PDB file of C-alpha atoms in Angstrom:
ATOM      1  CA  UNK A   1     111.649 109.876  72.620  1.00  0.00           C
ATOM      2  CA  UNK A   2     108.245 110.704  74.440  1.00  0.00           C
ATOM      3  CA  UNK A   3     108.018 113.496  76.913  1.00  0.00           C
ATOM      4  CA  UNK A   4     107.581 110.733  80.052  1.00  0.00           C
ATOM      5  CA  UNK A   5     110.154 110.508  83.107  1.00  0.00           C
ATOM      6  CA  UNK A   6     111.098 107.224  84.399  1.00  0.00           C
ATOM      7  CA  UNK A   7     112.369 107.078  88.168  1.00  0.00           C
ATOM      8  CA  UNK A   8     113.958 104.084  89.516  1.00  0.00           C
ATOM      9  CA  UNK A   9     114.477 104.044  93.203  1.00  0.00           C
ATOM     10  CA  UNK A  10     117.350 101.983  94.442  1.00  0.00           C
ATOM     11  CA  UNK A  11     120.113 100.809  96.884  1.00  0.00           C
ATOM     12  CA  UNK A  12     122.450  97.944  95.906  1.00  0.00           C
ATOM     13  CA  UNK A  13     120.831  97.040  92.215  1.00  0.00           C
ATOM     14  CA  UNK A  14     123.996  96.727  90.588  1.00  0.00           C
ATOM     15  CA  UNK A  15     122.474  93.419  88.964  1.00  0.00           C
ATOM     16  CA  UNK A  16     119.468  94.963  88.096  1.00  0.00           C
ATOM     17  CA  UNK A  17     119.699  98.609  87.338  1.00  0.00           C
ATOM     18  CA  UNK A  18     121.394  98.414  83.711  1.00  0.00           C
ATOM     19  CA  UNK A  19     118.552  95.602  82.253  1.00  0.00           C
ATOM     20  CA  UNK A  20     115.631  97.756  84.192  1.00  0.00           C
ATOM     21  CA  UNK A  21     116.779 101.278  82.548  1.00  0.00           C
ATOM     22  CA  UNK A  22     117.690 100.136  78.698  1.00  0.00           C
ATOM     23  CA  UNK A  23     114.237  98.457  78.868  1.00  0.00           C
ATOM     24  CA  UNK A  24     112.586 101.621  78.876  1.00  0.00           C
ATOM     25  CA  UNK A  25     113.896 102.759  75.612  1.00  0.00           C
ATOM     26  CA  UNK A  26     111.078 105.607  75.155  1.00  0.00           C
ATOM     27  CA  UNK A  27     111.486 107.771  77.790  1.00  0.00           C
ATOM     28  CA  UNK A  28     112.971 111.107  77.729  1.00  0.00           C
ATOM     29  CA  UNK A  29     114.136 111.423  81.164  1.00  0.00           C
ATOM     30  CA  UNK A  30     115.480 108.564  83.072  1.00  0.00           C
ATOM     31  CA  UNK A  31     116.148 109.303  86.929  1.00  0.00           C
ATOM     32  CA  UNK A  32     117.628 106.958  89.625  1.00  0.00           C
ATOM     33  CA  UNK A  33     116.692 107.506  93.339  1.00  0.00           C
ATOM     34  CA  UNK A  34     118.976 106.590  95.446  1.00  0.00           C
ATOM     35  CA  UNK A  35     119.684 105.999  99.046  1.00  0.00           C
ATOM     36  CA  UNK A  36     122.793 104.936  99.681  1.00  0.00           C
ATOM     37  CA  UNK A  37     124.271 101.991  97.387  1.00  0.00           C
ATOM     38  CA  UNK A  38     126.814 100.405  98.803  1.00  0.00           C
ATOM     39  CA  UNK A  39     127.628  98.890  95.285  1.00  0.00           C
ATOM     40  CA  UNK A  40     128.028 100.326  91.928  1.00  0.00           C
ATOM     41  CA  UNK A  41     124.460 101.022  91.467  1.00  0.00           C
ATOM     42  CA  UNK A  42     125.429 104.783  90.542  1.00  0.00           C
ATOM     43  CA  UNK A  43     127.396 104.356  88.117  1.00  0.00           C
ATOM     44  CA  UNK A  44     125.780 101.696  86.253  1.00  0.00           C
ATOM     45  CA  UNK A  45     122.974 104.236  86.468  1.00  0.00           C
ATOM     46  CA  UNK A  46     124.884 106.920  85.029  1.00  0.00           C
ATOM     47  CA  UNK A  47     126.730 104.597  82.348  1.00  0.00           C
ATOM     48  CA  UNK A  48     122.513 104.121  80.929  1.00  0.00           C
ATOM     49  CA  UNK A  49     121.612 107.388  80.764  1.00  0.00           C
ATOM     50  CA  UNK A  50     120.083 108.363  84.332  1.00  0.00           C
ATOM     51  CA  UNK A  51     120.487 111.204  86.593  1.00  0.00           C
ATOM     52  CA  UNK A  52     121.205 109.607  89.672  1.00  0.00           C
ATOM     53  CA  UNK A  53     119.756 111.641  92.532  1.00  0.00           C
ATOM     54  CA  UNK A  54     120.745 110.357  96.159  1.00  0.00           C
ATOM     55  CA  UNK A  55     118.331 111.016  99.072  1.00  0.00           C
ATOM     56  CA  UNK A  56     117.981 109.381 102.143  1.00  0.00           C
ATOM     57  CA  UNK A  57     115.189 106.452 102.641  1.00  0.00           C
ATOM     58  CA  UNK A  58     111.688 108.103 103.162  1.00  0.00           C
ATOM     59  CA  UNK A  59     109.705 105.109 102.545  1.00  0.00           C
ATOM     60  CA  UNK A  60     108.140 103.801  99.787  1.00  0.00           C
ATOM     61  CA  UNK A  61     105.497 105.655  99.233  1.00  0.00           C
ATOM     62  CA  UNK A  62     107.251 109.135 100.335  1.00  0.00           C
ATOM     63  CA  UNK A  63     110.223 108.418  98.085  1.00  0.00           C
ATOM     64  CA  UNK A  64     108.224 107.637  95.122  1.00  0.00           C
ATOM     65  CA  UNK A  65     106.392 111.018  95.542  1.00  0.00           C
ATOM     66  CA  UNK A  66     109.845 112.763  96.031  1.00  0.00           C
ATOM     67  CA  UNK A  67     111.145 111.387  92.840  1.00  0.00           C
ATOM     68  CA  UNK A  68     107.919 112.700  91.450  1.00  0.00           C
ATOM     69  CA  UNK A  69     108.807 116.848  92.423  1.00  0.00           C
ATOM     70  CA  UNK A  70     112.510 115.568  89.924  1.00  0.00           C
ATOM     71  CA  UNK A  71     110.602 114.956  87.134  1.00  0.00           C
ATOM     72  CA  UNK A  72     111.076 117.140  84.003  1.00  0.00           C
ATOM     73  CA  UNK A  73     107.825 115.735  82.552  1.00  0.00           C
ATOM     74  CA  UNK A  74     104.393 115.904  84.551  1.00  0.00           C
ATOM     75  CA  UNK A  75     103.757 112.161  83.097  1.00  0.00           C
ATOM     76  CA  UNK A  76     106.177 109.235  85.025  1.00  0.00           C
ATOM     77  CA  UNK A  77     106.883 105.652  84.549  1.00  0.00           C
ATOM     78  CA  UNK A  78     107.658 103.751  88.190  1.00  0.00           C
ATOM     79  CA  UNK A  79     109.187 100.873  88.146  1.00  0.00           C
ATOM     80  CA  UNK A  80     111.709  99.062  90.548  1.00  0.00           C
ATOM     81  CA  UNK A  81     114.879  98.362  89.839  1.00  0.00           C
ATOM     82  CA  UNK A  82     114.400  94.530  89.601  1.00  0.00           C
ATOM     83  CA  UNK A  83     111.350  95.293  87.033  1.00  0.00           C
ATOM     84  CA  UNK A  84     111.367  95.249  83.184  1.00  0.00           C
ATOM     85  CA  UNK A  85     109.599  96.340  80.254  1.00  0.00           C
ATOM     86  CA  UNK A  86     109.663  93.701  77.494  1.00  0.00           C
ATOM     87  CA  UNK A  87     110.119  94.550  73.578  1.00  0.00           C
ATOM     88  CA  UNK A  88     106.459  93.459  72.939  1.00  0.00           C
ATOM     89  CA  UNK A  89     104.994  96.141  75.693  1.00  0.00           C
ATOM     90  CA  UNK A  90     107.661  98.539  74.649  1.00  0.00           C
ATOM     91  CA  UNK A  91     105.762  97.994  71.247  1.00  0.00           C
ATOM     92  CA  UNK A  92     102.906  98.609  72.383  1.00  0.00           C
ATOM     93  CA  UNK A  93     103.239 101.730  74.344  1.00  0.00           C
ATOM     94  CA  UNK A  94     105.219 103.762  71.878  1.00  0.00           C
ATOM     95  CA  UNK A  95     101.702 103.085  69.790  1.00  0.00           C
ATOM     96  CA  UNK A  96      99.949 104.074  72.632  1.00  0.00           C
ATOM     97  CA  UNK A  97     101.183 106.233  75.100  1.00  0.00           C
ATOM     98  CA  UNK A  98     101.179 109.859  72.656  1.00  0.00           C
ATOM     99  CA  UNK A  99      97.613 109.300  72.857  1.00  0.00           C
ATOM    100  CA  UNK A 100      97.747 108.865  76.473  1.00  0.00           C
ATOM    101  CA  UNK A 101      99.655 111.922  77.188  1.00  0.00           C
ATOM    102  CA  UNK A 102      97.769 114.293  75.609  1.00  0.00           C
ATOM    103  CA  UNK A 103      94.623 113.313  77.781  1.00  0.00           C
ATOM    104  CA  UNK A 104      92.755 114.346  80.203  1.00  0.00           C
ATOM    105  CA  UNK A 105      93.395 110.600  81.746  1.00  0.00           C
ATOM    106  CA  UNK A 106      95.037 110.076  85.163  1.00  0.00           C
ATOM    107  CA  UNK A 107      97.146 106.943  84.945  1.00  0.00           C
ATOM    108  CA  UNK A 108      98.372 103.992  82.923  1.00  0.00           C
ATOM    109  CA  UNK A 109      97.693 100.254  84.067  1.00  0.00           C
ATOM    110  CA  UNK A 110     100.228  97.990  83.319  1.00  0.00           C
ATOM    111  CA  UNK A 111     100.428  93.998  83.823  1.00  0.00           C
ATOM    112  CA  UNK A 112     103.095  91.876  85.690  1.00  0.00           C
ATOM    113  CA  UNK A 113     104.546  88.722  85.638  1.00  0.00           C
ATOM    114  CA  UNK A 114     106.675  87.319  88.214  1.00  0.00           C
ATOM    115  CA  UNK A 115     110.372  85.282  87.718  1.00  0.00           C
ATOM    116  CA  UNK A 116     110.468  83.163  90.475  1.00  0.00           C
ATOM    117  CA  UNK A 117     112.772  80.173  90.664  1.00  0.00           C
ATOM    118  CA  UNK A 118     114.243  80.746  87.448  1.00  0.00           C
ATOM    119  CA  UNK A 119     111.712  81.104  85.178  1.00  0.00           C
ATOM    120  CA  UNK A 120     108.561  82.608  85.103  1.00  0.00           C
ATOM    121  CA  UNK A 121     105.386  81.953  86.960  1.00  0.00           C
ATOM    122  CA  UNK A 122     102.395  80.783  84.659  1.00  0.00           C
ATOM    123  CA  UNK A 123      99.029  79.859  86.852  1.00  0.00           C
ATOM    124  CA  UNK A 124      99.652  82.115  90.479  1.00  0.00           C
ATOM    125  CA  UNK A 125      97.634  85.247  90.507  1.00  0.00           C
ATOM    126  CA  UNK A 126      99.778  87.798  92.519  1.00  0.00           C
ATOM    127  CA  UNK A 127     102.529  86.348  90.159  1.00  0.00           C
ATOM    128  CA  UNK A 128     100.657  86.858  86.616  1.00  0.00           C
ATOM    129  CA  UNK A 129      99.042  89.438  84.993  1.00  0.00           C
ATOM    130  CA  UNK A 130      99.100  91.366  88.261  1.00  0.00           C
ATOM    131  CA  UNK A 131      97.493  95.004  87.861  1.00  0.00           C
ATOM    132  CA  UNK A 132      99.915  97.959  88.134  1.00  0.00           C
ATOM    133  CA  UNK A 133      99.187 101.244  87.755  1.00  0.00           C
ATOM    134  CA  UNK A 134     102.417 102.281  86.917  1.00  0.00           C
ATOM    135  CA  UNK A 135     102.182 105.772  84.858  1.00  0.00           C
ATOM    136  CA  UNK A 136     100.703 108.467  86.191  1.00  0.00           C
ATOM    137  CA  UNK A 137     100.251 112.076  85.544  1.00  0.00           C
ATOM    138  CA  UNK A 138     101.993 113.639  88.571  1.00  0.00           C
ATOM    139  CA  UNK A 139      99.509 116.643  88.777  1.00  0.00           C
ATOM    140  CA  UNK A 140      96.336 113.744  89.371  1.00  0.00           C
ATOM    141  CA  UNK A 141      97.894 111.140  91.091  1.00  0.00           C
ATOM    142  CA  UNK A 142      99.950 110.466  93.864  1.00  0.00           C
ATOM    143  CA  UNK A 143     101.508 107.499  95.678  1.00  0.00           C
ATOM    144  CA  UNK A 144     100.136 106.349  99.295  1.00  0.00           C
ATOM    145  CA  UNK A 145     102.604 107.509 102.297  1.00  0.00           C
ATOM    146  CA  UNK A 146     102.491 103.570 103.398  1.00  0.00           C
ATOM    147  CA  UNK A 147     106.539 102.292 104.169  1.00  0.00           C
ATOM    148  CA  UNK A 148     106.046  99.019 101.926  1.00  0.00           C
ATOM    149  CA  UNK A 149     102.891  98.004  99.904  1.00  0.00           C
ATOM    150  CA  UNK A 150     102.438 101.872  98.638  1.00  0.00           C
ATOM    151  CA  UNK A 151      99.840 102.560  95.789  1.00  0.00           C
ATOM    152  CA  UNK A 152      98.996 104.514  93.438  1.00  0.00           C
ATOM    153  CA  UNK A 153      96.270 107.236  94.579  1.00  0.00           C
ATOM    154  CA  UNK A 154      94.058 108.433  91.693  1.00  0.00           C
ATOM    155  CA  UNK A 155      90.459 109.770  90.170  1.00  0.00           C
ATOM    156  CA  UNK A 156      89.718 110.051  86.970  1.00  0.00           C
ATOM    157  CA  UNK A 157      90.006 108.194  83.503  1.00  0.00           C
ATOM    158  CA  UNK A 158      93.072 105.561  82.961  1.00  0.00           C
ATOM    159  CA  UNK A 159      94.270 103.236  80.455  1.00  0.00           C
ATOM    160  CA  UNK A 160      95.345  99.524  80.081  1.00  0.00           C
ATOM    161  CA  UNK A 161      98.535  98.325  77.965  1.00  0.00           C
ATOM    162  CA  UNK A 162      99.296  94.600  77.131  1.00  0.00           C
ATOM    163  CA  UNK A 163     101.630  92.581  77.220  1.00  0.00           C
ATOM    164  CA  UNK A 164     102.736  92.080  80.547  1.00  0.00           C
ATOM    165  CA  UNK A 165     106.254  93.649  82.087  1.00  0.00           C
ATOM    166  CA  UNK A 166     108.798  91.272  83.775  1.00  0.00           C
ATOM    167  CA  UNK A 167     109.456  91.437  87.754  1.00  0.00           C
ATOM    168  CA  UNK A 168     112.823  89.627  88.092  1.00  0.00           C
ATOM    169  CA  UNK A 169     111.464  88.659  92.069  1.00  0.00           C
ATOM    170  CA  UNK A 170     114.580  87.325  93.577  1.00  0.00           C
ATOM    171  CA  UNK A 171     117.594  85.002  92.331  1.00  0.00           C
ATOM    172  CA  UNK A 172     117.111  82.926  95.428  1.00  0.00           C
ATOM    173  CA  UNK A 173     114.831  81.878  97.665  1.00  0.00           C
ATOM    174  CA  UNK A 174     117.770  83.168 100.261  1.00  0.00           C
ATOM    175  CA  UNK A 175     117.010  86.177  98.560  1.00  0.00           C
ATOM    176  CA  UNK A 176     113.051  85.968  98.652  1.00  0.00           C
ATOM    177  CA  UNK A 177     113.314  84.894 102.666  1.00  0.00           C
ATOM    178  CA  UNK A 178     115.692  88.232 103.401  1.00  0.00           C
ATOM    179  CA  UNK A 179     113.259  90.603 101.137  1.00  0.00           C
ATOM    180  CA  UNK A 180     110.112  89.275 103.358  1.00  0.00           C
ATOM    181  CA  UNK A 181     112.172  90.214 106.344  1.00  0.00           C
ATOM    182  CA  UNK A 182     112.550  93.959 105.625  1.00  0.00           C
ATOM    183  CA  UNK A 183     108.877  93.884 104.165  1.00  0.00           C
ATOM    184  CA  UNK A 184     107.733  92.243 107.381  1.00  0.00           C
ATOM    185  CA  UNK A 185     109.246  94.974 109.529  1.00  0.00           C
ATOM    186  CA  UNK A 186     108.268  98.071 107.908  1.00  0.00           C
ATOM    187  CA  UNK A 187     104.552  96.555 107.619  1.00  0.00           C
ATOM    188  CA  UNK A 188     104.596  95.736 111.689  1.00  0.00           C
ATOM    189  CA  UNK A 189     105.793  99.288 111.972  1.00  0.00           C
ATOM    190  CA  UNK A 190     102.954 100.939 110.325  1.00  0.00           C
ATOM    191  CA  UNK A 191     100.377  98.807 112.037  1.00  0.00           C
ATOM    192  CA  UNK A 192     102.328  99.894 115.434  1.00  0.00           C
ATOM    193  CA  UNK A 193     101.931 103.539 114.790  1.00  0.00           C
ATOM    194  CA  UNK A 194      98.208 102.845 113.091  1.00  0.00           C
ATOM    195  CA  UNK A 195      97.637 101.064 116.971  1.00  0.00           C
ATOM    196  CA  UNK A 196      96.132  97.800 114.897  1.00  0.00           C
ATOM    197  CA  UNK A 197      95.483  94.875 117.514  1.00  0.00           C
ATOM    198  CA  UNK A 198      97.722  91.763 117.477  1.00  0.00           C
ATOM    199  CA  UNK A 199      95.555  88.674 117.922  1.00  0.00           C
ATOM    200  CA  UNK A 200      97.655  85.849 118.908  1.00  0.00           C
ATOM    201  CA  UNK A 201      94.790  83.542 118.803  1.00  0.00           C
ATOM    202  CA  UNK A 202      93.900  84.065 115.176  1.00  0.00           C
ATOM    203  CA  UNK A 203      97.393  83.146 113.619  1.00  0.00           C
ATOM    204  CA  UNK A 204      96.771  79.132 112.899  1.00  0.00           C
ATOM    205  CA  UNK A 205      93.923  80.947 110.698  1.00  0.00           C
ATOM    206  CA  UNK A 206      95.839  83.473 109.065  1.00  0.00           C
ATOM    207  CA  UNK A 207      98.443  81.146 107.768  1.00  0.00           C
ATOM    208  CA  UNK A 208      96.234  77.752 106.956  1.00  0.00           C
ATOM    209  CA  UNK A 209      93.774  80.314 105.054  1.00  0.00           C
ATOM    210  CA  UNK A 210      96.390  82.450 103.369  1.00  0.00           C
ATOM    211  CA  UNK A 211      97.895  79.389 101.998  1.00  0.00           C
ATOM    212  CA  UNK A 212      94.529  77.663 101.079  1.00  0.00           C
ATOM    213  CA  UNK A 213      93.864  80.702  99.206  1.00  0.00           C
ATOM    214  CA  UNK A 214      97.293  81.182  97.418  1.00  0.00           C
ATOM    215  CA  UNK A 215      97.202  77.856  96.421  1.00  0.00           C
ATOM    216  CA  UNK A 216      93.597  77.077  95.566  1.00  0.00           C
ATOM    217  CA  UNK A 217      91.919  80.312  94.761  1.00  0.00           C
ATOM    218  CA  UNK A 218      94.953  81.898  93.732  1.00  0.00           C
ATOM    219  CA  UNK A 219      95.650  78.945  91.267  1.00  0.00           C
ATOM    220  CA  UNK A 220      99.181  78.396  92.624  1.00  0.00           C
ATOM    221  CA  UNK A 221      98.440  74.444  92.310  1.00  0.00           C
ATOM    222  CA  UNK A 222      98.982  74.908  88.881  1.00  0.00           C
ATOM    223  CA  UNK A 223     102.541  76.042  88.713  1.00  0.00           C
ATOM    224  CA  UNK A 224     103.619  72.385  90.316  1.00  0.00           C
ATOM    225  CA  UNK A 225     105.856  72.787  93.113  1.00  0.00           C
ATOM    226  CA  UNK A 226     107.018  76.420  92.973  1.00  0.00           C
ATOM    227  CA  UNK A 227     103.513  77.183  93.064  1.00  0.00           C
ATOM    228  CA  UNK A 228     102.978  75.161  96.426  1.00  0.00           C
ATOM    229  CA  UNK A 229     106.513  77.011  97.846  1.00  0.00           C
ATOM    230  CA  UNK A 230     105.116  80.432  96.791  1.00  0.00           C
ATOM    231  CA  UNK A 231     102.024  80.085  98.428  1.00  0.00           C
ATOM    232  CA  UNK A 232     103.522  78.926 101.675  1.00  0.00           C
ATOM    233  CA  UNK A 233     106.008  81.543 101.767  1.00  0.00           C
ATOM    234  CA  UNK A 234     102.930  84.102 101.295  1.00  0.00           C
ATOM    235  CA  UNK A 235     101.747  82.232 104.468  1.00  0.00           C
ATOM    236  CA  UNK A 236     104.388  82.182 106.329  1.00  0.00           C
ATOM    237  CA  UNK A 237     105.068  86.324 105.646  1.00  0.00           C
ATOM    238  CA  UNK A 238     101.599  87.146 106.925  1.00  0.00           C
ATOM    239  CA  UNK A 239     101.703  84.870 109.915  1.00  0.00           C
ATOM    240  CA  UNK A 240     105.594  86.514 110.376  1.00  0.00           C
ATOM    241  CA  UNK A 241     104.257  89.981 110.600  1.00  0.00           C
ATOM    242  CA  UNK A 242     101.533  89.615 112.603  1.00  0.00           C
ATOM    243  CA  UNK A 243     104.016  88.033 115.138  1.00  0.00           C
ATOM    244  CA  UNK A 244     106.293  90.633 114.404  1.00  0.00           C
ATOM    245  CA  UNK A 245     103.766  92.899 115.482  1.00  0.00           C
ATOM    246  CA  UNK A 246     102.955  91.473 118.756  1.00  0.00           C
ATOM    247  CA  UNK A 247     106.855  91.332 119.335  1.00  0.00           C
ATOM    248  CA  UNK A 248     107.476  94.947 118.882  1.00  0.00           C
ATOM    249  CA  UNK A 249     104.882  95.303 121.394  1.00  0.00           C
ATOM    250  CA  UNK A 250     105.470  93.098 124.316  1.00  0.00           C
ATOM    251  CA  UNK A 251     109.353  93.883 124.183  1.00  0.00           C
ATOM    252  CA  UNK A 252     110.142  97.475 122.638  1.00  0.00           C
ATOM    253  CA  UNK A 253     113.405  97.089 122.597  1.00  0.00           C
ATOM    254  CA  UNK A 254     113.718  94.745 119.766  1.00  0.00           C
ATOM    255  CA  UNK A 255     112.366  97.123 117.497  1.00  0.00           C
ATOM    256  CA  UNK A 256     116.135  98.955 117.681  1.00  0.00           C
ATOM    257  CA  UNK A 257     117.671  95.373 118.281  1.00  0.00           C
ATOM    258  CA  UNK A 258     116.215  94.304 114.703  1.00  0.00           C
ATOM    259  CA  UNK A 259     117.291  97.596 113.151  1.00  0.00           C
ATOM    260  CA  UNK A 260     120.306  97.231 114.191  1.00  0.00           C
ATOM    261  CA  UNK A 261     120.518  93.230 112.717  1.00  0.00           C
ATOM    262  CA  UNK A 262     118.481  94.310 109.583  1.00  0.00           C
ATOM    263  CA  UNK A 263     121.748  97.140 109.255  1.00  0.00           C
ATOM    264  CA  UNK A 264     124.258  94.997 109.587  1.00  0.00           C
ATOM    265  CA  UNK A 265     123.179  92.641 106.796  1.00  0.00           C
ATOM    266  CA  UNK A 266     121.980  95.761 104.357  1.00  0.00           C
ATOM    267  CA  UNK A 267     118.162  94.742 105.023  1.00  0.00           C
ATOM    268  CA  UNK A 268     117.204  98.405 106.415  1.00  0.00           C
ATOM    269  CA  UNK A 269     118.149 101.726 104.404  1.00  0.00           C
TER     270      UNK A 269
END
């Protein structure tokens, strides 16, 4: 065992808490955020050697840094619940991580590939070998206070490890529509409170160039068709949120109305 914390946040991962949690075989400390399963996400959790922790949603960013103050260990290992190390990276970072540790260094980079569709992407760039910063020394980094899309804050040296990890996206496209939902709402928040313009006249643009750049620059026109569905659904979420956006402005009220929807179908902690 290495003197690292992994913390997991969750609600409702009972299908993907126990695979996530074995993975990391190293660690020394293996925590479990959670707000609120609804499922048996705790005691899965608890069955793998976690301490589950509850706490109320914070947001991403917020509730990673929370989990950060359980730690036992100053260095942590994030990952999501629907995220997984694989035996060759596990390999590779019980060679390399003592070293790690006992530097000066701020953070580990780690690599991602996405499971989407069934199997795994091979060509899309936000779907392979996707940089992640994903340990961190808790004393020199921090994660942004963003609701969705946090990162990883840091100065100072880091370090790479190969092979990639596994991100186990969504069994569904059902699933992968209902996900961009809640991401599309807490993003349209933030701009709302950040007082970002919604340009109503610019959204034929966003979505024909976010797809020609998914697809063509982002080499999604080599994974075949679920390369062409993943880089219109990357489309279609930044045209949604933008819309979103201008919704939440010109009728305030739906901001509660889509809570309440979001609730009702476990989208919104």
């Amino acid at each position: 065992m290495l003197p690292i914390s992994l913390i997991v946040l969750t609600y409702n991962e009972a299908a993907n808490i126990a695979r996530c949690l074995d993975s990391v075989s190293f660690a020394a400390e293996k925590i479990v955020l959670d707000c609120g399963s609804e499922d048996d996400t705790r005691a899965i959790a608890l069955a793998h050697g976690a301490r589950v922790v509850e706490q109320p949603w914070l947001g991403y960013g917020a509730q990673r840094n929370f989990g950060s103050t359980l730690a036992s260990h100053d260095w942590i290992i994030s990952l999501d619940a629907d995220e997984a190390l694989t035996p060759k990276l596990v390999s590779v970072l019980e060679r390399g991580l003592p070293e790690l540790l006992e530097s000066a260094a701020a953070a580990g980079v780690l690599f991602r590939t996405g499971w989407f569709m069934g199997k795994p992407m091979h060509w899309y760039r936000p779907m392979v070998h996707e940089r992640k910063p994903r340990i961190y020394h808790r004393r020199r980094a921090c994660w942004s206070e963003a609701r969705v899309h946090e990162s990883l804050q840091y100065e100072g040296g880091e370090v790479s490890f190969e092979p990639p990890f596994m991100h186990y996206l969504n069994p569904t496209l059902v699933h992968h529509q209902l996900k961009y939902l809640r991401y599309a709402e807490l993003k349209a928040l933030d701009w709302r409170e950040r007082g970002r313009a919604s340009r109503p006249y610019g959204w034929p643009a966003v979505f024909v160039l976010t797809f020609l750049k998914d697809y063509l620059l982002r080499l999604a026109v080599l994974d075949g068709a679920r390369g062409w569905i993943a880089a219109y659904m990357a489309a279609d979420y930044a045209l949604y949120k933008r819309m979103r956006l201008y919704e939440m402005r010109s009728f305030e009220r739906s901001v509660e109305l889509a809570a309440d929807e979001l609730r009702a179908h476990r989208l919104q902690r």
